[in-house]
mmCIF file with all atom_site columns, C-alpha atoms in Angstrom:
data_model
loop_
_atom_site.group_PDB
_atom_site.id
_atom_site.type_symbol
_atom_site.label_atom_id
_atom_site.label_alt_id
_atom_site.label_comp_id
_atom_site.label_asym_id
_atom_site.label_entity_id
_atom_site.label_seq_id
_atom_site.pdbx_PDB_ins_code
_atom_site.Cartn_x
_atom_site.Cartn_y
_atom_site.Cartn_z
_atom_site.occupancy
_atom_site.B_iso_or_equiv
_atom_site.pdbx_formal_charge
_atom_site.auth_seq_id
_atom_site.auth_comp_id
_atom_site.auth_asym_id
_atom_site.auth_atom_id
_atom_site.pdbx_PDB_model_num
ATOM 1   C CA . GLY A 1 1   ? 95.566  89.292  100.389 1.00 56.00 ? 222 GLY A CA 1
ATOM 2   C CA . TYR A 1 2   ? 97.112  91.867  102.643 1.00 68.00 ? 223 TYR A CA 1
ATOM 3   C CA . ASN A 1 3   ? 93.952  92.453  104.733 1.00 77.00 ? 224 ASN A CA 1
ATOM 4   C CA . PHE A 1 4   ? 93.892  96.211  104.239 1.00 80.00 ? 225 PHE A CA 1
ATOM 5   C CA . ASN A 1 5   ? 90.103  96.368  104.634 1.00 85.00 ? 226 ASN A CA 1
ATOM 6   C CA . GLY A 1 6   ? 90.320  97.902  108.117 1.00 88.00 ? 227 GLY A CA 1
ATOM 7   C CA . LEU A 1 7   ? 92.650  100.640 106.874 1.00 85.00 ? 228 LEU A CA 1
ATOM 8   C CA . TYR A 1 8   ? 90.521  101.269 103.800 1.00 86.00 ? 229 TYR A CA 1
ATOM 9   C CA . ALA A 1 9   ? 87.402  101.519 105.997 1.00 90.00 ? 230 ALA A CA 1
ATOM 10  C CA . LYS A 1 10  ? 89.162  104.289 107.940 1.00 92.00 ? 231 LYS A CA 1
ATOM 11  C CA . GLY A 1 11  ? 90.018  106.083 104.683 1.00 90.00 ? 232 GLY A CA 1
ATOM 12  C CA . PHE A 1 12  ? 93.744  105.252 104.616 1.00 90.00 ? 233 PHE A CA 1
ATOM 13  C CA . LEU A 1 13  ? 94.627  105.062 100.919 1.00 91.00 ? 234 LEU A CA 1
ATOM 14  C CA . GLY A 1 14  ? 98.113  106.597 100.978 1.00 92.00 ? 235 GLY A CA 1
ATOM 15  C CA . GLN A 1 15  ? 96.911  110.195 100.644 1.00 94.00 ? 236 GLN A CA 1
ATOM 16  C CA . GLY A 1 16  ? 99.775  112.661 100.361 1.00 93.00 ? 237 GLY A CA 1
ATOM 17  C CA . MET A 1 17  ? 102.415 109.995 101.004 1.00 95.00 ? 238 MET A CA 1
ATOM 18  C CA . THR A 1 18  ? 105.450 108.934 99.005  1.00 97.00 ? 239 THR A CA 1
ATOM 19  C CA . ALA A 1 19  ? 106.417 105.259 99.096  1.00 98.00 ? 240 ALA A CA 1
ATOM 20  C CA . ALA A 1 20  ? 109.595 103.671 97.729  1.00 98.00 ? 241 ALA A CA 1
ATOM 21  C CA . LEU A 1 21  ? 110.613 100.324 96.236  1.00 98.00 ? 242 LEU A CA 1
ATOM 22  C CA . VAL A 1 22  ? 113.889 98.411  95.850  1.00 97.00 ? 243 VAL A CA 1
ATOM 23  C CA . GLU A 1 23  ? 114.476 96.979  92.345  1.00 97.00 ? 244 GLU A CA 1
ATOM 24  C CA . PHE A 1 24  ? 117.423 95.245  90.684  1.00 96.00 ? 245 PHE A CA 1
ATOM 25  C CA . ASP A 1 25  ? 116.115 95.306  87.118  1.00 95.00 ? 246 ASP A CA 1
ATOM 26  C CA . ASP A 1 26  ? 114.696 98.208  85.174  1.00 96.00 ? 247 ASP A CA 1
ATOM 27  C CA . TYR A 1 27  ? 111.140 98.433  83.844  1.00 96.00 ? 248 TYR A CA 1
ATOM 28  C CA . HIS A 1 28  ? 109.391 99.955  80.854  1.00 96.00 ? 249 HIS A CA 1
ATOM 29  C CA . ASP A 1 29  ? 107.584 103.204 81.620  1.00 96.00 ? 250 ASP A CA 1
ATOM 30  C CA . SER A 1 30  ? 104.949 102.080 79.117  1.00 96.00 ? 251 SER A CA 1
ATOM 31  C CA . ASN A 1 31  ? 104.139 99.066  81.325  1.00 96.00 ? 252 ASN A CA 1
ATOM 32  C CA . VAL A 1 32  ? 103.571 101.341 84.312  1.00 97.00 ? 253 VAL A CA 1
ATOM 33  C CA . ALA A 1 33  ? 101.433 103.690 82.193  1.00 97.00 ? 254 ALA A CA 1
ATOM 34  C CA . GLY A 1 34  ? 99.394  100.766 80.883  1.00 96.00 ? 255 GLY A CA 1
ATOM 35  C CA . PHE A 1 35  ? 98.865  99.428  84.386  1.00 95.00 ? 256 PHE A CA 1
ATOM 36  C CA . GLU A 1 36  ? 97.760  102.817 85.700  1.00 97.00 ? 257 GLU A CA 1
ATOM 37  C CA . SER A 1 37  ? 95.444  103.326 82.745  1.00 97.00 ? 258 SER A CA 1
ATOM 38  C CA . CYS A 1 38  ? 93.845  99.923  83.314  1.00 96.00 ? 259 CYS A CA 1
ATOM 39  C CA . TYR A 1 39  ? 93.113  100.735 86.966  1.00 94.00 ? 260 TYR A CA 1
ATOM 40  C CA . GLY A 1 40  ? 92.309  104.437 86.532  1.00 96.00 ? 261 GLY A CA 1
ATOM 41  C CA . LEU A 1 41  ? 95.348  105.557 88.561  1.00 96.00 ? 262 LEU A CA 1
ATOM 42  C CA . HIS A 1 42  ? 97.383  108.743 88.135  1.00 96.00 ? 263 HIS A CA 1
ATOM 43  C CA . ILE A 1 43  ? 100.332 108.319 90.483  1.00 97.00 ? 264 ILE A CA 1
ATOM 44  C CA . PRO A 1 44  ? 103.715 109.676 89.396  1.00 98.00 ? 265 PRO A CA 1
ATOM 45  C CA . VAL A 1 45  ? 106.293 106.875 89.410  1.00 98.00 ? 266 VAL A CA 1
ATOM 46  C CA . LYS A 1 46  ? 109.826 108.278 89.675  1.00 97.00 ? 267 LYS A CA 1
ATOM 47  C CA . ARG A 1 47  ? 112.857 106.146 88.803  1.00 97.00 ? 268 ARG A CA 1
ATOM 48  C CA . HIS A 1 48  ? 116.001 106.733 90.897  1.00 97.00 ? 269 HIS A CA 1
ATOM 49  C CA . VAL A 1 49  ? 119.008 105.194 89.153  1.00 97.00 ? 270 VAL A CA 1
ATOM 50  C CA . VAL A 1 50  ? 121.734 104.126 91.612  1.00 97.00 ? 271 VAL A CA 1
ATOM 51  C CA . ASP A 1 51  ? 125.257 103.161 90.464  1.00 97.00 ? 272 ASP A CA 1
ATOM 52  C CA . GLY A 1 52  ? 124.142 103.307 86.832  1.00 95.00 ? 273 GLY A CA 1
ATOM 53  C CA . GLY A 1 53  ? 121.068 101.149 87.419  1.00 94.00 ? 274 GLY A CA 1
ATOM 54  C CA . THR A 1 54  ? 121.017 97.946  85.437  1.00 89.00 ? 275 THR A CA 1
ATOM 55  C CA . GLY A 1 55  ? 122.675 99.526  82.431  1.00 81.00 ? 276 GLY A CA 1
ATOM 56  C CA . GLY A 1 56  ? 120.052 99.233  79.747  1.00 82.00 ? 277 GLY A CA 1
ATOM 57  C CA . GLN A 1 57  ? 116.803 97.622  78.772  1.00 87.00 ? 278 GLN A CA 1
ATOM 58  C CA . PRO A 1 58  ? 114.833 95.628  81.332  1.00 92.00 ? 279 PRO A CA 1
ATOM 59  C CA . ARG A 1 59  ? 115.617 91.943  81.470  1.00 86.00 ? 280 ARG A CA 1
ATOM 60  C CA . GLY A 1 60  ? 113.704 88.969  82.816  1.00 86.00 ? 281 GLY A CA 1
ATOM 61  C CA . ALA A 1 61  ? 113.276 90.388  86.312  1.00 90.00 ? 282 ALA A CA 1
ATOM 62  C CA . GLU A 1 62  ? 111.049 93.200  85.058  1.00 94.00 ? 283 GLU A CA 1
ATOM 63  C CA . ALA A 1 63  ? 108.155 90.933  86.040  1.00 94.00 ? 284 ALA A CA 1
ATOM 64  C CA . GLU A 1 64  ? 109.304 91.240  89.683  1.00 93.00 ? 285 GLU A CA 1
ATOM 65  C CA . ASP A 1 65  ? 109.449 95.023  89.312  1.00 95.00 ? 286 ASP A CA 1
ATOM 66  C CA . MET A 1 66  ? 105.967 95.208  87.839  1.00 96.00 ? 287 MET A CA 1
ATOM 67  C CA . ALA A 1 67  ? 104.557 92.906  90.524  1.00 95.00 ? 288 ALA A CA 1
ATOM 68  C CA . ASP A 1 68  ? 106.014 95.229  93.185  1.00 96.00 ? 289 ASP A CA 1
ATOM 69  C CA . ILE A 1 69  ? 104.956 98.441  91.440  1.00 97.00 ? 290 ILE A CA 1
ATOM 70  C CA . GLY A 1 70  ? 101.471 97.122  90.665  1.00 96.00 ? 291 GLY A CA 1
ATOM 71  C CA . THR A 1 71  ? 100.901 95.897  94.213  1.00 94.00 ? 292 THR A CA 1
ATOM 72  C CA . ILE A 1 72  ? 101.854 99.238  95.791  1.00 95.00 ? 293 ILE A CA 1
ATOM 73  C CA . LEU A 1 73  ? 99.839  101.278 93.296  1.00 96.00 ? 294 LEU A CA 1
ATOM 74  C CA . GLN A 1 74  ? 96.729  99.127  93.808  1.00 93.00 ? 295 GLN A CA 1
ATOM 75  C CA . MET A 1 75  ? 97.031  99.016  97.594  1.00 93.00 ? 296 MET A CA 1
ATOM 76  C CA . LEU A 1 76  ? 97.661  102.754 97.954  1.00 94.00 ? 297 LEU A CA 1
ATOM 77  C CA . PRO A 1 77  ? 95.716  104.351 95.101  1.00 94.00 ? 298 PRO A CA 1
ATOM 78  C CA . LYS A 1 78  ? 95.991  107.888 96.521  1.00 95.00 ? 299 LYS A CA 1
ATOM 79  C CA . LEU A 1 79  ? 99.805  108.011 96.801  1.00 96.00 ? 300 LEU A CA 1
ATOM 80  C CA . LYS A 1 80  ? 101.426 111.341 96.035  1.00 97.00 ? 301 LYS A CA 1
ATOM 81  C CA . ARG A 1 81  ? 104.363 109.549 94.350  1.00 98.00 ? 302 ARG A CA 1
ATOM 82  C CA . LEU A 1 82  ? 106.079 106.189 94.089  1.00 98.00 ? 303 LEU A CA 1
ATOM 83  C CA . ASP A 1 83  ? 109.890 106.265 94.085  1.00 98.00 ? 304 ASP A CA 1
ATOM 84  C CA . VAL A 1 84  ? 111.515 103.237 92.459  1.00 98.00 ? 305 VAL A CA 1
ATOM 85  C CA . TYR A 1 85  ? 115.214 102.807 93.253  1.00 98.00 ? 306 TYR A CA 1
ATOM 86  C CA . VAL A 1 86  ? 116.985 100.738 90.569  1.00 97.00 ? 307 VAL A CA 1
ATOM 87  C CA . ALA A 1 87  ? 120.536 99.457  91.116  1.00 97.00 ? 308 ALA A CA 1
ATOM 88  C CA . PRO A 1 88  ? 122.757 96.717  89.722  1.00 95.00 ? 309 PRO A CA 1
ATOM 89  C CA . ILE A 1 89  ? 122.265 93.376  91.455  1.00 91.00 ? 310 ILE A CA 1
ATOM 90  C CA . THR A 1 90  ? 125.580 93.425  93.308  1.00 91.00 ? 311 THR A CA 1
ATOM 91  C CA . ASN A 1 91  ? 126.453 93.747  97.001  1.00 89.00 ? 312 ASN A CA 1
ATOM 92  C CA . LEU A 1 92  ? 127.692 97.302  96.430  1.00 93.00 ? 313 LEU A CA 1
ATOM 93  C CA . GLY A 1 93  ? 124.623 98.162  94.342  1.00 95.00 ? 314 GLY A CA 1
ATOM 94  C CA . GLU A 1 94  ? 122.351 97.009  97.145  1.00 94.00 ? 315 GLU A CA 1
ATOM 95  C CA . ILE A 1 95  ? 124.287 98.911  99.839  1.00 95.00 ? 316 ILE A CA 1
ATOM 96  C CA . ASP A 1 96  ? 124.322 102.069 97.707  1.00 97.00 ? 317 ASP A CA 1
ATOM 97  C CA . LEU A 1 97  ? 120.586 101.750 96.954  1.00 97.00 ? 318 LEU A CA 1
ATOM 98  C CA . TYR A 1 98  ? 119.574 101.567 100.622 1.00 97.00 ? 319 TYR A CA 1
ATOM 99  C CA . ASN A 1 99  ? 122.003 104.372 101.451 1.00 98.00 ? 320 ASN A CA 1
ATOM 100 C CA . ARG A 1 100 ? 120.519 106.550 98.703  1.00 98.00 ? 321 ARG A CA 1
ATOM 101 C CA . PHE A 1 101 ? 117.027 105.933 100.139 1.00 98.00 ? 322 PHE A CA 1
ATOM 102 C CA . ALA A 1 102 ? 118.220 107.051 103.589 1.00 98.00 ? 323 ALA A CA 1
ATOM 103 C CA . VAL A 1 103 ? 120.157 110.056 102.261 1.00 98.00 ? 324 VAL A CA 1
ATOM 104 C CA . ASP A 1 104 ? 117.314 111.197 99.972  1.00 97.00 ? 325 ASP A CA 1
ATOM 105 C CA . HIS A 1 105 ? 114.878 110.891 102.906 1.00 97.00 ? 326 HIS A CA 1
ATOM 106 C CA . ASN A 1 106 ? 111.947 111.492 100.518 1.00 95.00 ? 327 ASN A CA 1
ATOM 107 C CA . ALA A 1 107 ? 109.751 108.565 101.527 1.00 97.00 ? 328 ALA A CA 1
ATOM 108 C CA . PRO A 1 108 ? 108.754 107.291 104.978 1.00 97.00 ? 329 PRO A CA 1
ATOM 109 C CA . VAL A 1 109 ? 108.531 103.681 103.776 1.00 97.00 ? 330 VAL A CA 1
ATOM 110 C CA . LEU A 1 110 ? 110.619 101.389 101.566 1.00 97.00 ? 331 LEU A CA 1
ATOM 111 C CA . SER A 1 111 ? 109.517 97.937  100.464 1.00 96.00 ? 332 SER A CA 1
ATOM 112 C CA . SER A 1 112 ? 111.689 95.184  98.995  1.00 95.00 ? 333 SER A CA 1
ATOM 113 C CA . SER A 1 113 ? 110.822 91.784  97.612  1.00 92.00 ? 334 SER A CA 1
ATOM 114 C CA . TRP A 1 114 ? 114.492 91.109  96.734  1.00 91.00 ? 335 TRP A CA 1
ATOM 115 C CA . GLY A 1 115 ? 116.982 89.570  99.144  1.00 86.00 ? 336 GLY A CA 1
ATOM 116 C CA . ASN A 1 116 ? 120.210 87.684  99.740  1.00 83.00 ? 337 ASN A CA 1
ATOM 117 C CA . CYS A 1 117 ? 120.665 84.540  101.795 1.00 78.00 ? 338 CYS A CA 1
ATOM 118 C CA . GLU A 1 118 ? 122.168 85.716  105.071 1.00 75.00 ? 339 GLU A CA 1
ATOM 119 C CA . GLU A 1 119 ? 125.215 83.448  104.868 1.00 73.00 ? 340 GLU A CA 1
ATOM 120 C CA . VAL A 1 120 ? 126.254 84.760  101.434 1.00 75.00 ? 341 VAL A CA 1
ATOM 121 C CA . LEU A 1 121 ? 127.221 88.294  102.491 1.00 78.00 ? 342 LEU A CA 1
ATOM 122 C CA . SER A 1 122 ? 130.336 89.147  104.453 1.00 83.00 ? 343 SER A CA 1
ATOM 123 C CA . ALA A 1 123 ? 130.239 90.348  108.052 1.00 86.00 ? 344 ALA A CA 1
ATOM 124 C CA . ALA A 1 124 ? 131.389 93.766  106.794 1.00 91.00 ? 345 ALA A CA 1
ATOM 125 C CA . ASP A 1 125 ? 128.476 93.943  104.318 1.00 89.00 ? 346 ASP A CA 1
ATOM 126 C CA . ASN A 1 126 ? 126.061 92.963  107.086 1.00 90.00 ? 347 ASN A CA 1
ATOM 127 C CA . ARG A 1 127 ? 127.413 95.641  109.454 1.00 93.00 ? 348 ARG A CA 1
ATOM 128 C CA . LEU A 1 128 ? 127.256 98.339  106.774 1.00 95.00 ? 349 LEU A CA 1
ATOM 129 C CA . PHE A 1 129 ? 123.698 97.369  105.832 1.00 95.00 ? 350 PHE A CA 1
ATOM 130 C CA . ALA A 1 130 ? 122.707 97.466  109.510 1.00 95.00 ? 351 ALA A CA 1
ATOM 131 C CA . LEU A 1 131 ? 124.210 100.956 109.942 1.00 97.00 ? 352 LEU A CA 1
ATOM 132 C CA . ILE A 1 132 ? 122.379 102.301 106.892 1.00 98.00 ? 353 ILE A CA 1
ATOM 133 C CA . THR A 1 133 ? 119.048 100.840 107.983 1.00 97.00 ? 354 THR A CA 1
ATOM 134 C CA . GLU A 1 134 ? 119.578 102.135 111.513 1.00 98.00 ? 355 GLU A CA 1
ATOM 135 C CA . GLU A 1 135 ? 120.069 105.627 110.080 1.00 98.00 ? 356 GLU A CA 1
ATOM 136 C CA . ALA A 1 136 ? 116.826 105.290 108.117 1.00 98.00 ? 357 ALA A CA 1
ATOM 137 C CA . ALA A 1 137 ? 114.993 104.115 111.255 1.00 98.00 ? 358 ALA A CA 1
ATOM 138 C CA . ALA A 1 138 ? 116.401 107.029 113.274 1.00 98.00 ? 359 ALA A CA 1
ATOM 139 C CA . GLN A 1 139 ? 114.959 109.363 110.614 1.00 97.00 ? 360 GLN A CA 1
ATOM 140 C CA . GLY A 1 140 ? 111.542 107.728 110.991 1.00 97.00 ? 361 GLY A CA 1
ATOM 141 C CA . GLN A 1 141 ? 111.760 105.693 107.794 1.00 98.00 ? 362 GLN A CA 1
ATOM 142 C CA . GLN A 1 142 ? 110.406 102.144 107.827 1.00 97.00 ? 363 GLN A CA 1
ATOM 143 C CA . ILE A 1 143 ? 111.817 99.351  105.683 1.00 97.00 ? 364 ILE A CA 1
ATOM 144 C CA . PHE A 1 144 ? 109.753 96.260  104.902 1.00 95.00 ? 365 PHE A CA 1
ATOM 145 C CA . GLN A 1 145 ? 111.654 93.293  103.519 1.00 92.00 ? 366 GLN A CA 1
ATOM 146 C CA . ALA A 1 146 ? 110.468 89.939  102.217 1.00 87.00 ? 367 ALA A CA 1
ATOM 147 C CA . ALA A 1 147 ? 111.832 87.247  104.534 1.00 77.00 ? 368 ALA A CA 1
ATOM 148 C CA . GLY A 1 148 ? 112.006 84.853  101.588 1.00 71.00 ? 369 GLY A CA 1
ATOM 149 C CA . ASP A 1 149 ? 109.751 83.268  99.011  1.00 68.00 ? 370 ASP A CA 1
ATOM 150 C CA . SER A 1 150 ? 109.917 79.878  100.738 1.00 69.00 ? 371 SER A CA 1
ATOM 151 C CA . GLY A 1 151 ? 110.135 80.881  104.377 1.00 66.00 ? 372 GLY A CA 1
ATOM 152 C CA . ALA A 1 152 ? 113.058 79.516  106.375 1.00 68.00 ? 373 ALA A CA 1
ATOM 153 C CA . VAL A 1 153 ? 114.093 77.110  103.605 1.00 71.00 ? 374 VAL A CA 1
ATOM 154 C CA . GLY A 1 154 ? 114.348 79.739  100.847 1.00 69.00 ? 375 GLY A CA 1
ATOM 155 C CA . CYS A 1 155 ? 118.137 79.461  100.722 1.00 73.00 ? 376 CYS A CA 1
ATOM 156 C CA . ARG A 1 156 ? 118.268 75.694  100.351 1.00 71.00 ? 377 ARG A CA 1
ATOM 157 C CA . GLY A 1 157 ? 119.889 74.640  97.132  1.00 68.00 ? 378 GLY A CA 1
ATOM 158 C CA . PHE A 1 158 ? 122.191 77.650  96.901  1.00 65.00 ? 379 PHE A CA 1
ATOM 159 C CA . PRO A 1 159 ? 125.919 77.015  96.793  1.00 63.00 ? 380 PRO A CA 1
ATOM 160 C CA . GLU A 1 160 ? 127.831 76.515  100.044 1.00 65.00 ? 381 GLU A CA 1
ATOM 161 C CA . PRO A 1 161 ? 127.730 77.785  102.718 1.00 60.00 ? 382 PRO A CA 1
ATOM 162 C CA . THR A 1 162 ? 123.920 78.013  102.436 1.00 59.00 ? 383 THR A CA 1
ATOM 163 C CA . LEU A 1 163 ? 123.233 74.563  101.013 1.00 62.00 ? 384 LEU A CA 1
ATOM 164 C CA . GLY A 1 164 ? 120.643 72.921  103.254 1.00 64.00 ? 385 GLY A CA 1
ATOM 165 C CA . SER A 1 165 ? 120.518 75.815  105.706 1.00 70.00 ? 386 SER A CA 1
ATOM 166 C CA . ILE A 1 166 ? 117.561 77.182  107.601 1.00 73.00 ? 387 ILE A CA 1
ATOM 167 C CA . SER A 1 167 ? 117.739 80.959  107.315 1.00 73.00 ? 388 SER A CA 1
ATOM 168 C CA . THR A 1 168 ? 116.010 84.138  106.308 1.00 76.00 ? 389 THR A CA 1
ATOM 169 C CA . MET A 1 169 ? 116.932 86.799  103.808 1.00 82.00 ? 390 MET A CA 1
ATOM 170 C CA . GLN A 1 170 ? 119.845 88.794  105.236 1.00 84.00 ? 391 GLN A CA 1
ATOM 171 C CA . GLU A 1 171 ? 118.005 92.097  104.927 1.00 90.00 ? 392 GLU A CA 1
ATOM 172 C CA . ALA A 1 172 ? 114.996 90.816  106.895 1.00 87.00 ? 393 ALA A CA 1
ATOM 173 C CA . GLY A 1 173 ? 117.251 89.695  109.748 1.00 85.00 ? 394 GLY A CA 1
ATOM 174 C CA . VAL A 1 174 ? 118.453 93.223  110.576 1.00 89.00 ? 395 VAL A CA 1
ATOM 175 C CA . PRO A 1 175 ? 116.839 94.750  113.697 1.00 92.00 ? 396 PRO A CA 1
ATOM 176 C CA . TRP A 1 176 ? 115.963 98.013  111.869 1.00 95.00 ? 397 TRP A CA 1
ATOM 177 C CA . VAL A 1 177 ? 114.025 96.212  109.134 1.00 95.00 ? 398 VAL A CA 1
ATOM 178 C CA . THR A 1 178 ? 110.595 94.584  109.360 1.00 93.00 ? 399 THR A CA 1
ATOM 179 C CA . GLY A 1 179 ? 110.724 91.089  107.857 1.00 88.00 ? 400 GLY A CA 1
ATOM 180 C CA . VAL A 1 180 ? 107.518 90.152  106.064 1.00 85.00 ? 401 VAL A CA 1
#
């Protein structure tokens, strides 16, 4: 678990707050509605399509979306709103998604379970991502990023140059982002 018991004991349930998620597949609104109905929740979930989103019906990664959405809704059952940013799974899509979050400045926190191996992206992509996340931090926005599903060896088995490397997800390695 996430050990939120201390926060819950103090009454922190996300009251009045908007949270945001990073997603690279779309999701069915009916799945969100079914989830909320099952848990007695009534939190508006707003989709923000970036660069055309994923261009159609959800694909296999909808399970990742629903795991992220479900986790946030359960952990913060008094949220005012959940913003879900959906972009194509490309370097530009990712950059534009994080930039849109910073420019919109609607939510104080963004969470992402998606990531790229740090060696895969160019130095220019890394610098641009760092600038965007620094802007968000300067505005008081916090970004939480999964460091990788398998810790430091999560990028092993990917094509060169990451094959056999010890690394983290690129996004979690940026000073303005909290790696989780």
